Coordinates of C-alpha atoms in Angstrom, one line a residue:
Chain A
M1 CA 8.8 -18.7 -25.0
W2 CA 10.0 -18.2 -21.5
E3 CA 6.3 -17.9 -20.4
R4 CA 5.6 -21.5 -21.8
A5 CA 8.7 -22.9 -19.9
V6 CA 7.9 -21.4 -16.7
A7 CA 4.3 -22.2 -16.8
A8 CA 5.4 -25.9 -17.9
L9 CA 7.6 -26.0 -14.9
L10 CA 5.7 -24.6 -12.3
L11 CA 2.1 -26.3 -13.8
P12 CA 1.9 -28.6 -10.8
V13 CA 2.3 -26.0 -8.4
A14 CA -1.0 -24.3 -7.7
L15 CA -0.9 -20.6 -8.7
V16 CA -2.0 -18.2 -5.9
G17 CA -2.5 -14.5 -6.6
F18 CA -5.1 -12.7 -5.2
P19 CA -6.9 -15.6 -4.0
D20 CA -9.0 -16.5 -6.6
H21 CA -12.9 -16.8 -6.3
Q22 CA -13.4 -18.8 -9.4
K23 CA -13.9 -22.3 -8.0
K24 CA -16.2 -21.0 -5.2
L25 CA -18.4 -19.2 -8.0
N26 CA -18.9 -22.4 -9.8
T27 CA -20.0 -24.1 -6.9
V28 CA -22.5 -21.5 -6.1
R29 CA -23.8 -21.4 -9.8
N30 CA -24.3 -25.2 -9.9
T31 CA -26.6 -25.9 -6.6
G32 CA -29.6 -24.6 -8.3
A33 CA -29.2 -20.6 -7.1
N34 CA -31.5 -17.9 -9.0
A35 CA -30.6 -17.1 -12.6
N36 CA -27.7 -15.1 -13.0
T37 CA -29.1 -11.8 -12.9
L38 CA -32.0 -10.7 -11.2
P39 CA -34.8 -10.3 -13.5
A40 CA -35.3 -6.7 -14.8
S41 CA -38.6 -5.8 -13.6
G42 CA -37.5 -6.4 -9.9
T43 CA -39.9 -6.7 -7.4
S44 CA -39.9 -6.0 -3.9
T45 CA -39.5 -10.1 -3.3
H46 CA -35.9 -9.4 -4.8
R47 CA -35.1 -6.5 -2.8
S48 CA -36.3 -7.9 0.6
R49 CA -34.0 -11.3 -0.5
C50 CA -31.0 -9.0 -0.8
L51 CA -31.9 -7.3 2.3
S52 CA -32.2 -10.8 4.2
D53 CA -28.9 -12.0 2.7
G54 CA -27.5 -9.0 4.3
R55 CA -28.6 -9.5 7.5
S56 CA -27.7 -13.3 7.6
L57 CA -24.4 -12.1 7.1
E58 CA -22.2 -11.6 10.3
K59 CA -20.6 -8.7 9.3
L60 CA -21.1 -6.2 6.3
P61 CA -18.5 -3.4 5.4
V62 CA -19.8 -0.3 6.0
H63 CA -17.5 0.8 3.0
I64 CA -16.9 -1.5 0.2
G65 CA -14.7 -0.4 -2.5
L66 CA -15.2 -1.6 -6.2
L67 CA -11.7 -1.6 -7.6
V68 CA -12.2 -2.0 -11.6
A69 CA -8.5 -2.9 -12.8
E70 CA -9.9 -3.8 -16.2
E71 CA -10.0 -1.8 -19.4
E72 CA -13.1 -0.5 -21.0
P73 CA -15.4 -0.8 -18.0
S74 CA -19.0 -1.8 -18.8
Y75 CA -21.4 0.8 -17.0
S76 CA -24.3 -1.6 -16.7
D77 CA -22.4 -4.3 -15.0
I78 CA -21.0 -1.7 -12.4
A79 CA -24.6 -0.1 -12.0
N80 CA -25.6 -3.7 -11.1
L81 CA -23.3 -4.2 -8.4
V82 CA -23.6 -1.0 -6.8
V83 CA -27.3 -1.4 -6.9
W84 CA -26.7 -4.9 -5.1
C85 CA -24.5 -3.5 -2.7
V86 CA -27.0 -0.9 -1.5
A87 CA -29.8 -3.5 -1.5
V88 CA -27.9 -5.8 0.6
G89 CA -27.4 -3.1 3.1
I90 CA -24.1 -1.3 2.5
S91 CA -24.3 2.2 3.5
Y92 CA -21.3 3.2 1.1
V93 CA -20.2 2.3 -2.3
S94 CA -17.3 3.4 -4.0
V95 CA -16.1 2.8 -7.6
Y96 CA -12.8 3.3 -8.8
D97 CA -10.7 2.8 -11.8
N98 CA -6.9 4.1 -12.2
H99 CA -7.7 5.8 -15.5
G100 CA -10.3 8.2 -13.8
I101 CA -12.9 7.0 -16.4
F102 CA -15.5 6.7 -14.3
R103 CA -14.9 10.2 -12.9
K104 CA -15.1 11.5 -16.3
N105 CA -18.2 10.0 -17.3
N106 CA -19.8 10.0 -13.8
S107 CA -23.0 11.2 -15.2
R108 CA -23.3 8.3 -17.4
L109 CA -22.9 6.0 -14.6
L110 CA -25.2 7.9 -12.4
E111 CA -27.8 7.5 -15.1
E112 CA -27.2 3.7 -15.4
I113 CA -27.4 3.4 -11.4
E114 CA -30.6 5.1 -11.3
R115 CA -32.0 3.1 -14.1
R116 CA -31.0 0.0 -12.6
Q117 CA -32.5 1.1 -9.4
Q118 CA -35.8 1.8 -10.8
K119 CA -35.9 -1.7 -12.6
F120 CA -34.9 -3.6 -9.2
L121 CA -37.1 -1.6 -6.9
G122 CA -40.0 -1.3 -9.3
G123 CA -42.6 1.4 -8.4
D124 CA -41.2 2.9 -5.0
G125 CA -37.5 3.7 -6.1
S126 CA -37.6 7.2 -5.3
K127 CA -37.9 6.4 -1.5
H128 CA -34.6 4.8 -1.5
N129 CA -32.4 7.0 -3.6
V130 CA -28.7 7.1 -3.2
E131 CA -26.7 9.8 -2.7
F132 CA -24.2 10.4 -5.5
L133 CA -21.0 12.0 -4.8
S134 CA -18.3 12.6 -7.4
N135 CA -16.1 15.6 -8.1
G136 CA -15.4 18.2 -5.3
T137 CA -15.8 18.2 -1.8
D138 CA -18.6 16.7 0.0
K139 CA -18.0 18.4 3.2
H140 CA -21.6 18.4 4.4
H141 CA -22.0 14.7 3.8
N142 CA -22.4 13.1 6.9
V143 CA -21.6 9.0 6.8
V144 CA -24.2 8.2 9.5
S145 CA -27.1 9.7 7.0
C146 CA -29.6 7.2 6.2
R147 CA -29.2 7.5 2.5
P148 CA -26.7 5.2 1.2
T149 CA -23.6 7.1 -0.7
V150 CA -22.2 6.3 -3.8
K151 CA -18.9 7.7 -4.3
V152 CA -16.7 7.6 -7.6
L153 CA -12.9 7.8 -6.8
S154 CA -10.1 8.2 -8.9
P155 CA -6.2 8.5 -8.2
E156 CA -6.6 11.9 -7.1
D157 CA -8.5 10.9 -4.2
G158 CA -5.3 9.0 -3.1
K159 CA -1.7 10.1 -3.0
Q160 CA -2.6 13.7 -4.2
S161 CA -4.9 14.4 -1.5
I162 CA -2.6 13.2 1.0
V163 CA 0.1 15.8 -0.7
Q164 CA -2.8 18.6 -0.7
A165 CA -3.1 17.9 3.1
A166 CA 0.5 18.0 3.6
Q167 CA 0.6 21.4 1.7
Q168 CA -1.9 23.1 3.8
L169 CA -0.1 21.8 7.2
C170 CA 3.0 23.3 5.8
R171 CA 1.3 26.5 4.9
S172 CA 0.0 27.0 8.6
V173 CA 3.6 26.2 9.8
E174 CA 4.9 29.0 7.2
S175 CA 2.2 31.1 8.7
K176 CA 3.5 30.3 12.1
E177 CA 0.1 29.1 12.9
R178 CA 1.7 25.8 14.1
S179 CA 5.1 24.0 14.5
S180 CA 6.1 20.9 12.6
K181 CA 6.3 19.0 16.3
D182 CA 2.3 19.5 16.2
I183 CA 1.8 17.2 13.4
S184 CA 0.3 13.9 14.2
V185 CA -1.2 10.9 12.7
T186 CA -4.7 11.9 14.0
M187 CA -3.9 15.9 12.9
L188 CA -3.2 14.4 8.9
D189 CA -5.8 11.8 9.5
I190 CA -8.7 14.6 10.4
L191 CA -7.2 17.0 7.9
L192 CA -7.8 14.4 5.0
R193 CA -11.5 13.6 6.1
E194 CA -12.3 17.3 6.4
S195 CA -12.8 18.0 2.8
K196 CA -13.6 14.2 1.4
N197 CA -15.1 12.5 4.3
I198 CA -14.3 8.9 2.8
P199 CA -14.5 6.3 5.5
D200 CA -11.9 3.4 5.5
P201 CA -13.1 0.7 3.3
E202 CA -13.5 -2.7 5.2
L203 CA -13.6 -4.4 1.9
V204 CA -12.2 -3.9 -1.6
V205 CA -13.4 -6.1 -4.2
K206 CA -11.0 -6.2 -7.2
F207 CA -12.2 -7.0 -10.8
G208 CA -9.3 -8.2 -13.4
S209 CA -6.4 -10.1 -13.4
V210 CA -3.9 -7.0 -12.3
N211 CA -2.7 -7.8 -9.0
S212 CA -2.2 -4.0 -7.6
T213 CA -4.0 -1.6 -6.1
L214 CA -3.2 0.9 -8.5
G215 CA -3.4 3.9 -6.6
F216 CA -6.6 3.4 -4.5
L217 CA -6.8 5.4 -1.3
P218 CA -3.8 4.5 0.3
W219 CA -4.0 5.9 3.3
H220 CA -7.5 4.5 4.1
I221 CA -6.7 0.8 3.0
R222 CA -4.4 0.1 5.7
L223 CA -6.7 -2.6 7.5
T224 CA -9.0 -3.2 4.2
E225 CA -9.5 -7.0 3.0
F226 CA -8.9 -7.4 -0.6
I227 CA -10.7 -10.0 -2.3
S228 CA -10.0 -10.5 -5.9
L229 CA -12.8 -11.5 -8.9
P230 CA -11.6 -12.3 -12.4
S231 CA -14.1 -9.8 -13.9
H232 CA -16.6 -7.4 -13.3
R233 CA -18.3 -8.1 -16.7
N234 CA -21.9 -10.4 -16.4
L235 CA -21.0 -10.9 -12.8
S236 CA -24.1 -12.2 -10.8
Y237 CA -25.6 -11.3 -7.6
E238 CA -24.4 -14.7 -6.2
D239 CA -21.1 -13.9 -7.0
L240 CA -20.9 -10.5 -5.4
L241 CA -22.7 -12.3 -2.5
G242 CA -20.0 -14.9 -2.5
A243 CA -17.5 -12.1 -2.0
L244 CA -19.3 -10.7 1.0
Q245 CA -19.5 -14.2 2.5
R246 CA -15.9 -14.7 2.5
Y247 CA -15.3 -10.9 3.8
S248 CA -17.9 -11.8 6.6
A249 CA -15.9 -15.0 8.0
C250 CA -12.6 -13.2 8.1
Q251 CA -11.0 -12.0 11.5
Q252 CA -8.7 -9.5 12.2
R253 CA -6.4 -9.5 15.2
L254 CA -5.3 -5.8 14.9
G255 CA -1.8 -6.2 15.5
Q256 CA -2.3 -8.3 18.9
Chain B
M1 CA 21.2 -18.5 14.1
S2 CA 22.8 -16.5 11.5
W3 CA 21.5 -13.8 9.2
I4 CA 23.4 -15.4 6.1
K5 CA 22.8 -18.7 4.9
E6 CA 25.4 -19.8 2.6
G7 CA 25.1 -22.7 -0.1
E8 CA 23.9 -23.0 -3.6
L9 CA 20.2 -23.7 -5.1
N10 CA 20.0 -27.4 -5.8
L11 CA 19.7 -28.8 -9.6
I12 CA 15.9 -28.4 -10.1
E13 CA 15.8 -25.0 -8.1
K14 CA 18.6 -23.5 -10.4
I15 CA 16.9 -24.7 -13.5
S16 CA 13.6 -22.9 -12.2
A17 CA 15.6 -19.8 -11.4
N18 CA 17.2 -19.6 -14.8
V19 CA 13.5 -20.0 -16.4
L20 CA 12.1 -17.1 -14.2
K21 CA 15.4 -15.0 -14.6
A22 CA 14.8 -15.1 -18.4
G23 CA 12.0 -12.7 -17.9
P24 CA 11.3 -9.7 -16.0
M25 CA 12.3 -10.0 -12.4
P26 CA 11.6 -7.7 -9.4
K27 CA 14.2 -5.6 -8.1
H28 CA 12.8 -5.2 -4.6
V29 CA 10.5 -7.5 -2.9
A30 CA 8.9 -6.9 0.4
F31 CA 7.5 -9.5 2.7
I32 CA 4.8 -9.6 5.5
M33 CA 6.2 -12.7 7.2
D34 CA 2.8 -13.5 9.1
G35 CA 2.1 -16.7 10.5
N36 CA 4.7 -17.5 13.4
R37 CA 2.2 -17.7 16.0
R38 CA -0.2 -20.0 14.2
F39 CA 2.7 -22.1 13.2
A40 CA 4.0 -22.4 16.7
R41 CA 0.4 -23.4 17.9
R42 CA -0.1 -26.1 15.0
N43 CA 3.3 -27.7 15.7
N44 CA 2.9 -27.4 19.5
I45 CA 5.8 -25.2 20.5
E46 CA 6.2 -22.2 22.1
R47 CA 5.3 -19.0 20.5
Q48 CA 8.8 -17.4 21.1
E49 CA 10.1 -20.5 19.0
G50 CA 7.5 -19.8 16.4
H51 CA 9.3 -16.3 15.8
T52 CA 13.0 -17.6 16.3
Q53 CA 12.1 -20.1 13.6
G54 CA 10.4 -17.3 11.2
F55 CA 13.8 -15.5 11.6
N56 CA 15.6 -18.4 10.1
K57 CA 12.8 -18.5 7.4
L58 CA 13.9 -14.7 6.5
A59 CA 17.7 -15.9 6.5
E60 CA 16.6 -18.6 3.9
T61 CA 14.6 -16.2 2.1
L62 CA 17.5 -13.7 1.5
R63 CA 19.8 -16.8 0.2
W64 CA 17.1 -17.4 -2.6
C65 CA 16.4 -13.7 -3.4
K66 CA 20.4 -13.4 -3.7
H67 CA 20.0 -16.5 -6.3
L68 CA 17.3 -14.9 -8.0
S69 CA 19.3 -11.9 -8.5
I70 CA 16.9 -9.8 -6.5
P71 CA 19.1 -7.1 -4.8
E72 CA 16.8 -5.4 -2.4
V73 CA 14.3 -7.3 0.4
T74 CA 12.0 -5.2 2.8
V75 CA 10.4 -7.0 5.7
Y76 CA 7.8 -6.2 8.2
A77 CA 9.4 -7.4 11.6
F78 CA 7.4 -5.3 14.4
S79 CA 4.4 -3.1 14.1
I80 CA 3.7 -0.1 15.8
E81 CA 0.1 -2.0 16.7
N82 CA 2.1 -5.0 18.0
F83 CA 3.2 -3.2 21.2
K84 CA -0.6 -3.7 21.9
R85 CA 0.4 -7.4 22.5
T86 CA 1.0 -8.9 26.1
K87 CA 4.2 -7.6 27.9
D88 CA 5.5 -10.9 27.7
E89 CA 5.4 -11.2 24.1
V90 CA 6.6 -7.6 23.5
D91 CA 9.6 -8.3 25.7
G92 CA 10.3 -11.4 23.9
L93 CA 10.2 -9.9 20.7
M94 CA 12.4 -6.9 22.0
E95 CA 14.9 -9.7 23.4
L96 CA 14.7 -11.7 20.2
A97 CA 15.6 -8.4 18.2
R98 CA 18.4 -7.6 20.8
Q99 CA 20.0 -11.1 20.3
K100 CA 19.9 -10.8 16.4
F101 CA 21.4 -7.4 16.2
E102 CA 24.0 -8.3 18.5
R103 CA 24.6 -11.6 16.3
L104 CA 24.7 -9.3 13.1
L105 CA 27.3 -7.3 14.5
E106 CA 29.4 -10.3 15.4
E107 CA 28.9 -11.2 11.7
R108 CA 30.1 -8.2 10.2
D109 CA 33.1 -9.4 8.4
N110 CA 30.5 -12.0 6.7
L111 CA 28.3 -9.2 5.7
E112 CA 31.1 -7.3 4.5
K113 CA 32.0 -10.2 2.0
H114 CA 28.7 -10.5 0.7
G115 CA 28.2 -6.9 0.7
V116 CA 25.1 -6.8 3.0
C117 CA 23.5 -3.3 3.7
I118 CA 21.1 -3.1 6.5
R119 CA 18.5 -0.6 7.2
V120 CA 16.2 -0.4 9.9
L121 CA 12.9 1.8 9.2
G122 CA 10.1 3.0 11.7
D123 CA 9.8 5.2 14.6
L124 CA 12.9 3.8 16.2
N125 CA 12.5 6.1 19.4
M126 CA 9.7 4.2 20.5
L127 CA 11.9 1.3 21.0
P128 CA 14.2 0.7 24.2
H129 CA 17.4 3.0 24.2
D130 CA 19.8 -0.2 24.2
L131 CA 18.3 -1.6 21.2
Q132 CA 18.0 1.6 19.4
Q133 CA 22.0 2.0 20.1
L134 CA 22.4 -1.7 18.9
I135 CA 20.3 -0.6 15.8
A136 CA 22.4 2.3 15.3
K137 CA 25.7 0.5 15.3
A138 CA 24.4 -2.3 12.7
V139 CA 23.0 0.4 10.4
I140 CA 26.4 2.4 10.3
T141 CA 28.5 -0.8 10.1
T142 CA 26.9 -2.1 7.0
K143 CA 26.0 1.4 5.6
S144 CA 28.6 1.4 2.5
H145 CA 27.9 -2.2 1.5
N146 CA 26.1 -2.1 -1.8
K147 CA 25.5 -5.5 -3.0
C148 CA 22.4 -6.1 -1.5
F149 CA 19.8 -4.6 0.7
L150 CA 17.8 -5.6 3.5
N151 CA 15.4 -3.0 5.1
V152 CA 13.8 -4.1 8.5
C153 CA 10.5 -2.1 9.4
F154 CA 10.7 -2.2 13.2
A155 CA 8.3 -0.1 15.1
Y156 CA 6.9 0.8 11.8
T157 CA 3.2 1.7 10.4
S158 CA 2.8 3.4 7.1
R159 CA 0.6 6.3 8.4
Y160 CA 3.2 7.0 11.0
E161 CA 5.7 6.9 8.2
I162 CA 3.7 9.1 6.1
T163 CA 3.0 11.5 8.9
N164 CA 6.9 11.7 9.9
A165 CA 7.3 12.7 6.1
V166 CA 4.9 15.3 6.2
R167 CA 6.6 16.6 9.6
E168 CA 9.9 16.6 7.9
M169 CA 8.8 18.8 5.1
A170 CA 7.2 21.1 7.6
W171 CA 10.4 21.1 9.5
G172 CA 12.0 22.2 6.1
V173 CA 9.7 25.0 5.7
E174 CA 10.5 26.1 9.5
Q175 CA 14.0 26.1 8.6
G176 CA 13.4 28.3 5.7
L177 CA 14.8 25.5 3.3
I178 CA 11.7 25.0 1.1
K179 CA 8.4 26.6 0.6
S180 CA 5.2 25.0 1.3
S181 CA 4.5 25.1 -2.7
D182 CA 7.3 22.8 -2.9
V183 CA 5.5 20.0 -1.3
S184 CA 4.8 17.3 -4.0
E185 CA 4.5 13.7 -4.4
P186 CA 7.9 13.0 -5.4
L187 CA 9.2 15.4 -2.3
L188 CA 7.0 13.3 0.0
S189 CA 8.4 10.0 -1.5
E190 CA 12.0 11.4 -0.5
C191 CA 10.9 12.0 3.2
L192 CA 9.8 8.7 3.9
Y193 CA 12.2 6.2 5.9
S194 CA 12.3 4.3 2.7
N195 CA 13.8 6.9 0.8
N196 CA 17.1 5.2 -0.5
S197 CA 14.9 2.3 -2.0
P198 CA 13.1 2.3 -5.2
N199 CA 9.6 1.5 -4.6
P200 CA 8.8 -2.6 -4.0
D201 CA 7.8 -4.4 -7.2
L202 CA 6.4 -7.2 -5.4
L203 CA 4.7 -7.6 -1.9
I204 CA 4.3 -10.9 -0.6
R205 CA 2.0 -11.4 2.1
T206 CA 1.9 -14.9 3.6
S207 CA -0.5 -16.7 6.4
G208 CA -3.9 -16.4 4.1
E209 CA -4.6 -12.9 5.2
V210 CA -5.3 -10.6 2.3
R211 CA -4.8 -7.2 3.9
L212 CA -1.8 -4.8 4.2
S213 CA -1.7 -3.8 7.6
D214 CA -0.4 -0.4 7.3
F215 CA 2.7 -1.5 5.8
L216 CA 4.3 0.2 2.8
L217 CA 1.0 1.7 2.0
W218 CA 2.5 4.7 -0.1
Q219 CA 5.2 2.8 -1.6
T220 CA 3.1 -0.2 -2.8
S221 CA 0.3 1.5 -4.8
H222 CA 1.6 0.1 -7.9
S223 CA 3.3 -2.9 -6.9
C224 CA 2.2 -6.5 -7.6
L225 CA 0.4 -7.8 -4.3
V226 CA 0.5 -11.5 -3.9
F227 CA -1.5 -13.1 -0.7
Q228 CA -0.2 -16.8 -0.1
S229 CA -1.9 -19.0 2.4
V230 CA 1.5 -20.9 3.8
L231 CA 2.6 -19.8 6.9
W232 CA 5.9 -17.8 7.2
P233 CA 8.0 -20.2 8.8
E234 CA 7.1 -23.0 6.3
Y235 CA 7.9 -20.7 3.3
S236 CA 9.8 -22.4 0.3
F237 CA 11.5 -21.6 -2.5
W238 CA 8.8 -22.7 -4.5
N239 CA 6.4 -20.3 -2.9
L240 CA 8.8 -17.6 -3.8
C241 CA 8.8 -18.7 -7.5
E242 CA 5.1 -18.7 -7.7
A243 CA 5.3 -15.3 -6.3
V244 CA 7.7 -13.9 -9.0
L245 CA 5.5 -16.0 -11.6
Q246 CA 2.5 -13.6 -10.7
Y247 CA 4.9 -10.5 -10.8
Q248 CA 5.9 -11.5 -14.4
L249 CA 2.1 -12.1 -15.6
S250 CA 1.2 -8.6 -13.9
H251 CA 4.1 -6.9 -15.2
K252 CA 3.0 -5.2 -18.4
S253 CA -0.2 -3.9 -17.0
I254 CA 1.4 -2.5 -13.9
Q255 CA 4.1 -1.0 -15.7
K256 CA 1.6 0.7 -18.1
A257 CA -0.4 2.0 -14.7
R258 CA 3.0 3.1 -13.3
D259 CA 4.0 5.3 -16.4
L260 CA 0.5 6.7 -16.7
H261 CA 0.8 7.8 -12.8
R262 CA 4.2 9.2 -13.7
E263 CA 3.2 11.3 -16.6
H264 CA 0.2 12.5 -14.6
Q265 CA 2.3 13.6 -11.7
A266 CA 4.9 15.5 -13.9
S267 CA 2.1 17.4 -15.8
L268 CA 0.9 18.4 -12.1
Q269 CA 4.3 19.5 -11.0
L270 CA 4.6 21.4 -14.5
E271 CA 0.9 23.0 -13.9
A272 CA 2.0 23.8 -10.0
D273 CA 5.1 25.6 -11.2
R274 CA 3.2 27.7 -13.7
V275 CA 0.8 28.9 -11.4
C276 CA 3.9 30.1 -8.8
V277 CA 5.5 32.0 -11.8
A278 CA 2.3 33.4 -12.9
E279 CA 1.7 34.8 -9.2
H280 CA 5.3 36.0 -8.9
L281 CA 4.9 37.6 -12.4
Q282 CA 1.9 39.7 -11.4
H283 CA 3.4 40.6 -8.2
H284 CA 6.6 41.9 -9.7
G285 CA 5.5 42.7 -13.1
N286 CA 5.0 46.3 -14.2
G287 CA 1.4 45.8 -14.9
K288 CA 1.6 44.8 -18.6
P289 CA 0.9 40.9 -19.1
A290 CA 4.3 39.1 -19.7
D291 CA 4.9 37.7 -23.4
V292 CA 5.6 34.3 -23.9
Q293 CA 9.2 34.1 -23.8
R294 CA 9.5 35.8 -20.8
R295 CA 7.1 33.5 -18.8
Q296 CA 9.1 30.5 -20.5
E297 CA 12.0 32.0 -19.1
A298 CA 10.6 32.6 -15.7
L299 CA 9.5 29.2 -15.5
Q300 CA 12.5 27.4 -16.5
H301 CA 14.2 29.7 -13.6
Y302 CA 11.7 29.0 -11.0
T303 CA 11.9 25.2 -11.7
T304 CA 15.6 25.2 -11.5
C305 CA 15.5 27.2 -8.3
R306 CA 12.8 24.8 -6.7
Q307 CA 15.1 21.9 -7.6
E308 CA 18.0 23.3 -5.8
R309 CA 15.8 24.3 -2.8
V310 CA 14.7 20.8 -2.6
Q311 CA 18.2 19.3 -2.9
D312 CA 19.5 21.3 -0.3
F313 CA 16.7 20.6 1.9
L314 CA 16.9 16.7 1.3
K315 CA 21.0 17.1 2.3
A316 CA 19.8 18.5 5.3
L317 CA 17.3 16.0 6.1
K318 CA 19.7 13.3 5.5
H319 CA 22.2 14.8 7.8
K320 CA 19.8 15.1 10.8
R321 CA 19.0 11.3 10.1
D322 CA 22.6 10.3 10.0
S323 CA 23.1 12.2 12.8
Y324 CA 20.5 10.2 14.9
F325 CA 22.4 7.0 14.4
T326 CA 25.9 8.4 15.0
D327 CA 24.8 10.1 18.1
L328 CA 23.3 6.8 19.5
C329 CA 26.5 5.1 18.7
S330 CA 28.6 7.7 20.4
D331 CA 26.4 7.7 23.6
G332 CA 27.2 3.9 23.5
V333 CA 30.9 4.5 23.2
Q334 CA 30.7 7.0 26.5
A335 CA 28.3 4.8 28.5

């Protein structure tokens, strides 16, 4: 009852939560852009289109986080998004949900991604395989490698990882290897990246109407831009491109 | 200009407030008050004046929060990154802070009347010594007030805060107060500068930027985030209502996520305690595997001891932090 009253009162006031992309999406669709989803039998023209779209942007994130804040994720839609991100030239794509569903079902997700990659790239898919990282440590993963990386994240990569690093530092203090005074931001940062070298995401695209990061990598998101889309279901390449265009236009003053 | 703005809401503001208050309300709201400089440019006034107007807007916002029964507000006043600005601007901001804290001390009776408790969070030893002393006086003067709480983040970033919390726990280990196995998510939270406050329910950033800029990253992991394009000095009661409405719309889902996280955290703690107990029994046992009852008793005993250790450590930490402020104040007296 009170919800209706509030809505009625504040209707003239524009609702602004996470800046909503809806209006922008509709404009893109109506200007005669290509069909919503790229044809399943992808050919190199579509891949090169993605590449040129990526190159035409002033900046691309090195790491894009796909934060699914919706119940019951759609593996096919997420796989599409991952494949498009990689095609556009983003080298590190992470997928997150706060229930850890993607982590529990990471083989299913990997299958979907591989399937879509095959369709999207046609015959020469094998040359462009992504490196798929899920559980455990990826100590030897070098972010600067030429293979794009897809990483499945869950809440344990957030606060829990920070706590584990803290425990490690406290153990070294216990064994008199170092003093508490030695502990610095740089030290903690390096330690966090030792076992799981996750680069800070420049951009997180959040799907769903819940306005929260829901535990996504607290340490890593200090300068992350957040763009919100209503849902990941039936999302088109144009929708993703719109978000990337918005990101490329933003400026950071970095405190200055 | 005063920290406290008196005055009631007008009729339509009152009606809206009452409608909002019929639903779930945030108990703690955090603000990234962004946009002072852009506001100054747009209105052809001095940058410093933009910051001054920004401060006035803070006082007004506190009044609105009071009328909306929001008892706690945290604001991002000065980031460690802001030290990178020109010397002129940094000096200007330090001078503004001096004026404001001096003014605060002048208004101490008014603050007592309204029950306002001021806390300042950050790596305060990065600030000029005289400003640290003023801050210490302000904090100590308002310490016992408990009607509403204003936390000012000054010389603050979240990464420094988290690192400091880790350092404090390491200090606790050095002092023999806690073990490294006592380190946990709740314990880290208790070591943050914000440990006297519940996590913010709602975080608002003005001026259209859509990032957190190293502010309360740990504490806002399950908060409602609202980004608004209005520049901070132009913030209105209606902007605040919009944000609260967003909070109400996201409330159920966020609550669910918070509960899920808390349950998971509790089971992690239980598991960690079990592992410690198992190790202990192995080392001190007589070689035979302990029966279920013995293990259960040992677990209960271990958990109780751990909790006591942690309480003693937190008391020592509180004492250390309080001493920092009282020492600064007595410095001032002697000077």
